[in-house]
Coordinates of C-alpha atoms in Angstrom, one line a residue:
Chain A
M1 CA 59.6 -96.9 -38.2
N2 CA 58.1 -99.3 -35.5
F3 CA 56.7 -98.1 -32.2
L4 CA 60.0 -98.1 -30.4
E5 CA 62.0 -96.5 -33.2
E6 CA 59.3 -93.6 -33.2
K7 CA 59.7 -93.3 -29.4
I8 CA 63.4 -93.2 -29.5
A9 CA 63.5 -90.6 -32.3
T10 CA 61.1 -88.4 -30.5
D11 CA 62.1 -88.9 -26.8
G12 CA 65.7 -89.9 -27.0
R13 CA 68.7 -87.7 -26.7
V14 CA 72.1 -88.2 -28.2
Y15 CA 75.4 -87.2 -26.4
E16 CA 78.8 -87.2 -27.5
G17 CA 80.6 -90.5 -27.3
N18 CA 78.1 -92.5 -28.8
V19 CA 75.6 -92.2 -25.9
L20 CA 71.8 -92.6 -26.3
K21 CA 69.8 -91.5 -23.3
I22 CA 66.3 -93.0 -23.2
D23 CA 65.8 -93.1 -19.3
N24 CA 62.9 -91.1 -19.6
F25 CA 60.9 -94.0 -20.9
L26 CA 62.9 -97.2 -20.6
N27 CA 65.3 -97.4 -17.8
H28 CA 64.6 -95.0 -15.0
Q29 CA 61.2 -93.7 -15.7
I30 CA 59.3 -96.3 -17.3
D31 CA 56.5 -95.6 -19.8
I32 CA 54.0 -98.5 -19.2
D33 CA 52.5 -98.3 -22.7
V34 CA 55.9 -98.7 -24.4
M35 CA 56.8 -101.5 -22.1
R36 CA 53.5 -103.3 -22.8
Q37 CA 54.2 -103.0 -26.5
I38 CA 57.7 -104.3 -26.3
A39 CA 56.4 -107.4 -24.5
C40 CA 53.8 -108.0 -27.2
E41 CA 56.4 -107.5 -29.8
F42 CA 58.7 -110.2 -28.4
K43 CA 55.6 -112.6 -27.8
R44 CA 54.8 -112.1 -31.6
R45 CA 58.4 -112.4 -32.9
F46 CA 59.0 -115.6 -30.9
K47 CA 55.7 -117.0 -31.8
G48 CA 55.8 -120.8 -31.7
V49 CA 59.0 -121.0 -29.5
Q50 CA 58.5 -122.7 -26.1
V51 CA 59.6 -120.7 -23.2
D52 CA 59.8 -122.1 -19.7
K53 CA 61.5 -119.2 -18.0
V54 CA 62.4 -115.5 -18.8
L55 CA 66.0 -114.5 -17.6
T56 CA 67.4 -111.2 -17.3
I57 CA 69.8 -109.2 -15.4
E58 CA 69.2 -106.5 -12.7
A59 CA 68.1 -103.7 -12.7
S60 CA 66.4 -102.3 -15.8
G61 CA 65.9 -105.7 -17.6
I62 CA 63.5 -106.8 -14.8
A63 CA 60.6 -104.5 -16.2
I64 CA 60.6 -106.1 -19.7
A65 CA 61.1 -109.6 -18.2
V66 CA 58.2 -109.3 -15.8
M67 CA 55.8 -107.8 -18.5
L68 CA 56.8 -110.6 -20.9
A69 CA 56.6 -113.5 -18.4
N70 CA 53.2 -112.2 -17.4
M71 CA 52.1 -113.0 -21.0
Y72 CA 53.9 -116.3 -21.2
D73 CA 52.8 -117.1 -17.7
V74 CA 56.3 -118.4 -16.6
P75 CA 58.6 -117.3 -13.9
V76 CA 61.3 -114.7 -14.4
V77 CA 64.9 -115.1 -12.9
F78 CA 67.0 -112.1 -12.7
A79 CA 70.7 -112.4 -12.3
K80 CA 72.4 -110.2 -9.7
K81 CA 75.4 -108.2 -10.1
G82 CA 78.2 -107.7 -7.5
A83 CA 81.5 -108.1 -6.4
A84 CA 80.6 -109.7 -3.2
V85 CA 80.3 -113.2 -4.3
T86 CA 82.0 -115.3 -1.6
N87 CA 80.4 -118.6 -1.5
T88 CA 80.1 -120.2 -5.2
D89 CA 78.7 -123.4 -4.0
D90 CA 75.2 -122.3 -4.5
K91 CA 75.5 -120.1 -7.5
Y92 CA 76.2 -120.1 -11.2
I93 CA 78.7 -117.3 -11.8
S94 CA 80.0 -115.5 -14.7
Q95 CA 81.6 -112.1 -15.4
A96 CA 80.6 -109.2 -17.6
Y97 CA 82.3 -105.8 -17.9
S98 CA 80.1 -102.9 -17.0
F99 CA 80.7 -99.8 -19.3
T100 CA 78.3 -97.8 -16.9
H101 CA 80.3 -98.6 -13.9
K102 CA 83.8 -99.1 -15.7
K103 CA 84.4 -102.4 -13.8
M104 CA 84.0 -106.0 -14.1
N105 CA 80.9 -107.4 -12.5
N106 CA 80.2 -110.9 -11.2
V107 CA 76.8 -111.9 -12.5
F108 CA 75.2 -114.7 -10.7
V109 CA 72.0 -116.9 -10.5
S110 CA 71.4 -119.1 -7.4
R111 CA 71.5 -122.7 -8.6
P112 CA 67.8 -123.9 -7.8
Y113 CA 66.4 -121.1 -10.0
L114 CA 67.9 -122.7 -13.3
T115 CA 67.6 -126.3 -14.1
K116 CA 68.7 -128.8 -16.6
G117 CA 66.7 -129.0 -19.9
E118 CA 64.8 -125.7 -19.1
K119 CA 64.0 -123.6 -22.3
I120 CA 65.2 -120.0 -21.4
L121 CA 64.3 -116.8 -23.2
I122 CA 66.9 -114.0 -22.1
V123 CA 65.8 -110.3 -22.5
D124 CA 67.3 -107.1 -21.7
D125 CA 66.7 -103.5 -22.4
F126 CA 70.1 -102.6 -24.0
L127 CA 72.5 -104.7 -26.1
A128 CA 76.0 -102.8 -27.0
D129 CA 79.1 -105.2 -26.8
G130 CA 76.9 -108.1 -25.5
K131 CA 78.9 -108.8 -22.3
A132 CA 75.8 -109.1 -20.2
F133 CA 74.2 -111.5 -22.7
G134 CA 77.2 -113.4 -22.8
A135 CA 77.3 -113.9 -19.1
L136 CA 73.6 -115.0 -19.1
I137 CA 74.2 -117.5 -21.8
D138 CA 77.3 -118.8 -20.0
I139 CA 75.0 -119.2 -16.8
V140 CA 72.3 -121.0 -18.7
N141 CA 74.9 -123.3 -20.3
Q142 CA 76.3 -124.0 -16.8
A143 CA 72.8 -125.1 -15.5
G144 CA 72.3 -127.4 -18.6
G145 CA 69.4 -125.2 -19.9
E146 CA 68.8 -124.3 -23.4
V147 CA 68.8 -120.7 -24.8
V148 CA 65.8 -120.5 -27.1
G149 CA 66.0 -116.9 -27.9
L150 CA 67.5 -113.4 -27.1
G151 CA 65.4 -110.3 -27.0
V152 CA 66.6 -106.8 -26.6
A153 CA 64.7 -103.6 -26.8
V154 CA 67.4 -101.4 -28.3
E155 CA 70.6 -102.9 -30.1
K156 CA 73.6 -100.3 -30.6
G157 CA 74.4 -101.8 -34.0
Q158 CA 77.6 -99.9 -34.3
Q159 CA 79.2 -102.1 -31.5
N160 CA 79.6 -105.8 -32.3
G161 CA 77.5 -107.5 -29.6
G162 CA 74.6 -108.2 -31.8
R163 CA 76.7 -109.3 -34.7
D164 CA 78.8 -111.6 -32.6
L165 CA 75.5 -113.3 -31.2
R166 CA 74.0 -113.8 -34.3
E167 CA 77.1 -115.4 -35.9
A168 CA 77.3 -117.6 -32.8
G169 CA 74.0 -118.9 -34.0
Y170 CA 71.7 -117.3 -31.4
R171 CA 68.3 -116.1 -32.4
L172 CA 68.6 -112.6 -31.5
E173 CA 65.5 -110.3 -31.8
S174 CA 66.1 -106.5 -31.4
I175 CA 63.0 -104.3 -31.6
A176 CA 65.3 -101.2 -32.6
I177 CA 68.9 -101.4 -34.0
I178 CA 70.6 -98.2 -34.1
D179 CA 73.3 -98.0 -36.8
E180 CA 74.3 -94.3 -36.5
M181 CA 73.9 -91.4 -34.1
D182 CA 74.6 -87.9 -34.5
D183 CA 75.0 -85.8 -31.2
K184 CA 75.2 -82.4 -33.2
T185 CA 71.9 -82.9 -34.9
N186 CA 70.3 -85.3 -32.3
T187 CA 69.5 -87.7 -35.3
I188 CA 69.4 -91.5 -35.1
K189 CA 69.5 -93.9 -38.1
F190 CA 67.8 -97.2 -37.6
R191 CA 68.7 -100.5 -39.3
E192 CA 65.9 -101.6 -41.7
Q193 CA 64.3 -104.7 -40.5
R194 CA 62.0 -106.9 -42.5
Chain I
M1 CA 46.1 -116.5 5.8
N2 CA 46.1 -114.5 2.7
F3 CA 47.8 -115.7 -0.5
L4 CA 51.3 -114.2 0.3
E5 CA 51.2 -115.4 3.8
E6 CA 50.4 -119.0 2.6
K7 CA 53.3 -118.7 0.1
I8 CA 55.7 -117.5 2.6
A9 CA 54.7 -120.2 5.1
T10 CA 55.2 -122.9 2.5
D11 CA 58.1 -121.7 0.4
G12 CA 60.0 -119.1 2.7
R13 CA 63.0 -120.2 4.7
V14 CA 63.7 -118.8 8.2
Y15 CA 67.7 -118.5 9.1
E16 CA 69.4 -117.4 12.1
G17 CA 69.5 -113.8 12.9
N18 CA 66.1 -113.0 11.8
V19 CA 66.5 -113.7 8.2
L20 CA 63.6 -114.7 5.8
K21 CA 64.7 -115.9 2.5
I22 CA 61.9 -115.8 -0.1
D23 CA 64.2 -115.3 -3.1
N24 CA 62.7 -118.4 -4.6
F25 CA 59.4 -116.4 -5.6
L26 CA 59.8 -112.8 -4.7
N27 CA 63.2 -111.1 -5.5
H28 CA 65.6 -113.3 -7.5
Q29 CA 63.2 -116.0 -9.0
I30 CA 59.7 -114.3 -9.5
D31 CA 56.7 -116.3 -9.3
I32 CA 54.5 -114.4 -11.9
D33 CA 51.3 -115.4 -10.3
V34 CA 52.2 -114.3 -7.0
M35 CA 53.4 -110.9 -8.5
R36 CA 50.1 -110.5 -10.4
Q37 CA 48.2 -111.0 -7.1
I38 CA 50.4 -108.7 -5.1
A39 CA 49.4 -106.0 -7.8
C40 CA 45.8 -106.8 -7.7
E41 CA 45.9 -106.7 -3.8
F42 CA 47.4 -103.2 -3.8
K43 CA 44.9 -102.0 -6.3
R44 CA 42.1 -103.3 -4.2
R45 CA 43.5 -101.7 -1.0
F46 CA 44.2 -98.4 -2.5
K47 CA 40.9 -98.3 -4.1
G48 CA 39.6 -94.7 -4.8
V49 CA 43.2 -93.4 -4.2
Q50 CA 44.5 -91.3 -7.4
V51 CA 47.8 -92.4 -8.3
D52 CA 49.6 -90.4 -11.0
K53 CA 53.0 -92.5 -10.7
V54 CA 54.4 -95.6 -9.0
L55 CA 57.8 -95.1 -7.3
T56 CA 60.1 -97.8 -6.2
I57 CA 63.8 -98.5 -5.7
E58 CA 66.0 -100.8 -7.7
A59 CA 66.3 -103.7 -8.1
S60 CA 63.5 -105.9 -6.8
G61 CA 60.9 -103.3 -6.2
I62 CA 60.7 -102.9 -10.1
A63 CA 58.8 -106.1 -10.6
I64 CA 55.8 -105.1 -8.2
A65 CA 55.8 -101.5 -9.4
V66 CA 55.6 -102.4 -13.1
M67 CA 52.7 -104.8 -12.6
L68 CA 50.9 -102.4 -10.4
A69 CA 51.6 -99.5 -12.9
N70 CA 50.3 -101.7 -15.6
M71 CA 46.9 -101.9 -13.8
Y72 CA 46.8 -98.1 -13.1
D73 CA 48.2 -97.4 -16.6
V74 CA 50.6 -94.9 -15.2
P75 CA 54.4 -94.6 -15.4
V76 CA 57.0 -96.1 -13.0
V77 CA 60.1 -94.5 -11.8
F78 CA 62.6 -96.4 -10.0
A79 CA 65.2 -94.8 -7.9
K80 CA 68.7 -95.7 -8.3
K81 CA 71.3 -96.6 -5.8
G82 CA 75.0 -95.8 -5.9
A83 CA 77.8 -93.9 -4.4
A84 CA 78.9 -92.6 -7.7
V85 CA 76.8 -89.5 -7.7
T86 CA 78.9 -86.6 -8.5
N87 CA 76.5 -84.3 -10.3
T88 CA 73.6 -83.4 -8.0
D89 CA 72.2 -80.5 -10.2
D90 CA 69.9 -82.8 -12.3
K91 CA 69.0 -85.2 -9.3
Y92 CA 66.9 -85.5 -6.2
I93 CA 69.3 -87.2 -3.6
S94 CA 68.7 -89.0 -0.3
Q95 CA 70.5 -91.6 1.7
A96 CA 69.4 -95.1 3.0
Y97 CA 71.6 -97.7 4.9
S98 CA 71.6 -101.0 3.1
F99 CA 71.6 -103.9 5.5
T100 CA 72.3 -106.3 2.6
H101 CA 75.4 -104.5 1.5
K102 CA 76.3 -102.9 5.0
K103 CA 76.8 -99.4 3.7
M104 CA 75.1 -96.1 3.1
N105 CA 73.7 -95.8 -0.3
N106 CA 72.8 -92.8 -2.1
V107 CA 69.3 -93.0 -3.6
F108 CA 68.4 -90.8 -6.5
V109 CA 66.0 -89.8 -9.0
S110 CA 66.5 -87.6 -12.1
R111 CA 64.6 -84.4 -11.6
P112 CA 62.6 -84.6 -14.7
Y113 CA 60.8 -87.6 -13.5
L114 CA 59.1 -86.4 -10.4
T115 CA 57.2 -83.2 -10.7
K116 CA 55.4 -81.0 -8.3
G117 CA 51.9 -82.0 -7.3
E118 CA 52.1 -85.5 -8.5
K119 CA 50.4 -88.1 -6.4
I120 CA 52.8 -90.9 -5.8
L121 CA 52.3 -94.5 -4.7
I122 CA 55.5 -96.0 -3.3
V123 CA 56.0 -99.6 -3.4
D124 CA 58.7 -102.2 -2.5
D125 CA 59.1 -105.8 -1.7
F126 CA 60.5 -105.7 1.7
L127 CA 60.1 -103.3 4.7
A128 CA 62.2 -103.8 7.8
D129 CA 63.6 -100.6 9.3
G130 CA 62.0 -98.5 6.7
K131 CA 65.1 -96.7 5.6
A132 CA 64.7 -97.1 1.9
F133 CA 60.9 -95.9 2.2
G134 CA 62.1 -93.0 4.2
A135 CA 64.6 -92.0 1.4
L136 CA 62.0 -92.4 -1.3
I137 CA 59.5 -90.2 0.7
D138 CA 62.1 -87.6 1.1
I139 CA 62.8 -87.6 -2.7
V140 CA 59.1 -87.0 -3.4
N141 CA 58.9 -84.2 -0.9
Q142 CA 62.0 -82.5 -2.4
A143 CA 60.0 -82.7 -5.7
G144 CA 57.0 -81.3 -4.2
G145 CA 55.0 -84.4 -4.8
E146 CA 52.5 -86.0 -2.6
V147 CA 52.8 -89.5 -1.1
V148 CA 49.4 -91.1 -1.4
G149 CA 50.4 -94.4 -0.1
L150 CA 53.0 -96.9 0.7
G151 CA 52.6 -100.5 -0.4
V152 CA 54.9 -103.4 0.7
A153 CA 54.7 -107.0 -0.1
V154 CA 56.4 -108.3 3.1
E155 CA 56.8 -106.1 6.3
K156 CA 59.0 -107.3 9.0
G157 CA 57.0 -106.3 12.1
Q158 CA 59.6 -107.1 14.6
Q159 CA 61.6 -104.0 13.3
N160 CA 60.3 -100.7 13.6
G161 CA 60.0 -99.3 10.1
G162 CA 56.3 -100.0 9.5
R163 CA 55.4 -98.6 13.0
D164 CA 57.3 -95.5 12.4
L165 CA 55.9 -94.8 8.9
R166 CA 52.1 -95.3 10.4
E167 CA 52.9 -93.0 13.2
A168 CA 54.0 -90.5 10.8
G169 CA 50.7 -90.6 9.3
Y170 CA 51.5 -92.5 6.1
R171 CA 49.0 -94.9 4.8
L172 CA 50.9 -98.0 4.8
E173 CA 49.5 -101.3 3.3
S174 CA 51.7 -104.4 3.9
I175 CA 50.3 -107.6 2.3
A176 CA 52.0 -109.8 4.9
I177 CA 53.3 -108.7 8.3
I178 CA 55.7 -111.1 9.9
D179 CA 55.7 -110.8 13.9
E180 CA 57.9 -113.6 14.8
M181 CA 60.1 -116.2 13.1
D182 CA 61.8 -119.2 14.4
D183 CA 64.8 -120.6 12.5
K184 CA 64.7 -123.8 14.7
T185 CA 61.3 -124.9 13.4
N186 CA 61.2 -122.7 10.4
T187 CA 57.7 -121.2 11.6
I188 CA 56.5 -117.7 10.9
K189 CA 53.9 -115.9 12.9
F190 CA 51.9 -113.4 10.9
R191 CA 50.2 -110.4 12.3
E192 CA 46.3 -110.6 12.1
Q193 CA 45.0 -107.9 9.5
R194 CA 41.5 -107.1 9.1

């Protein structure tokens, strides 16, 4: 097991309905050692890839994006969520369904912060059905940028987001991929990665 | 002028109604050099202060909190916002009015992530009327923690949040304090700090 799989196995809690709770170290309280190591791991896996900017979506993606951008020495852009997008002249907008809040969210980035030809690495904490990544990719495409990679801390492999993104030809790096969870025994089975 | 005042003077835009827009480097696109320097500046100003945890509120406070926690080597906790707090057994809850969204927000932190006696440094990107800081202080007090300092990148000195917090005895460090803005000339007057 790698560091993140170990941390999930030790500190994660599995609940009914395929819910994994790791907000004690990833997305409410943040273990800074884990966060540093996530950034180092992405840097290693994307070795040789040119990155002009790191893109994520508020809120919990920001921690990973900032730690990673600090290593690349490039800017972060975080997409904002909200229904309240009235003026679209100055924004790239896409949509993503939020399972947490059970509604469609607008996802948007102000136009000046993504430009044509930029090489964009997109990161987030969780990947399940891939709707948030889909919206971010859509926004990069609208801006004429190039998605050079997708990095996620935890992929829920039982849902199809990761598979779909890989089949679409994106380079997706997931530090931990969960293939099975059992809330009765609080056990988690990770996918073997080379 | 310090580094942040210079950056604001160069890249900030003043709009009618006392609005300062610096989302090109602080809270939508993030200039990682500025962010690093903000963290270093807080570290210097709070020299000798023991910090067990850095607390902030989603979303844009997370970047500053993570960079600073990385230097202190302590965890971050970010408070969440939302109306959808049904179960209060497991959370510390307070309220803050959001000027951005023109409504009262619940602000909450899961109970296990703040504990009695912890020394908490609270940071955020903006301080205007101080409602968000007030809610975070309230939450730390509920948990029996100790607020050892408040750090904010940009204080809007025309509003009373900063004054009120200092009068209440909190040690508040604001890297840039704006005393006047003029949207006609796009000029910003900063408060002199020793």
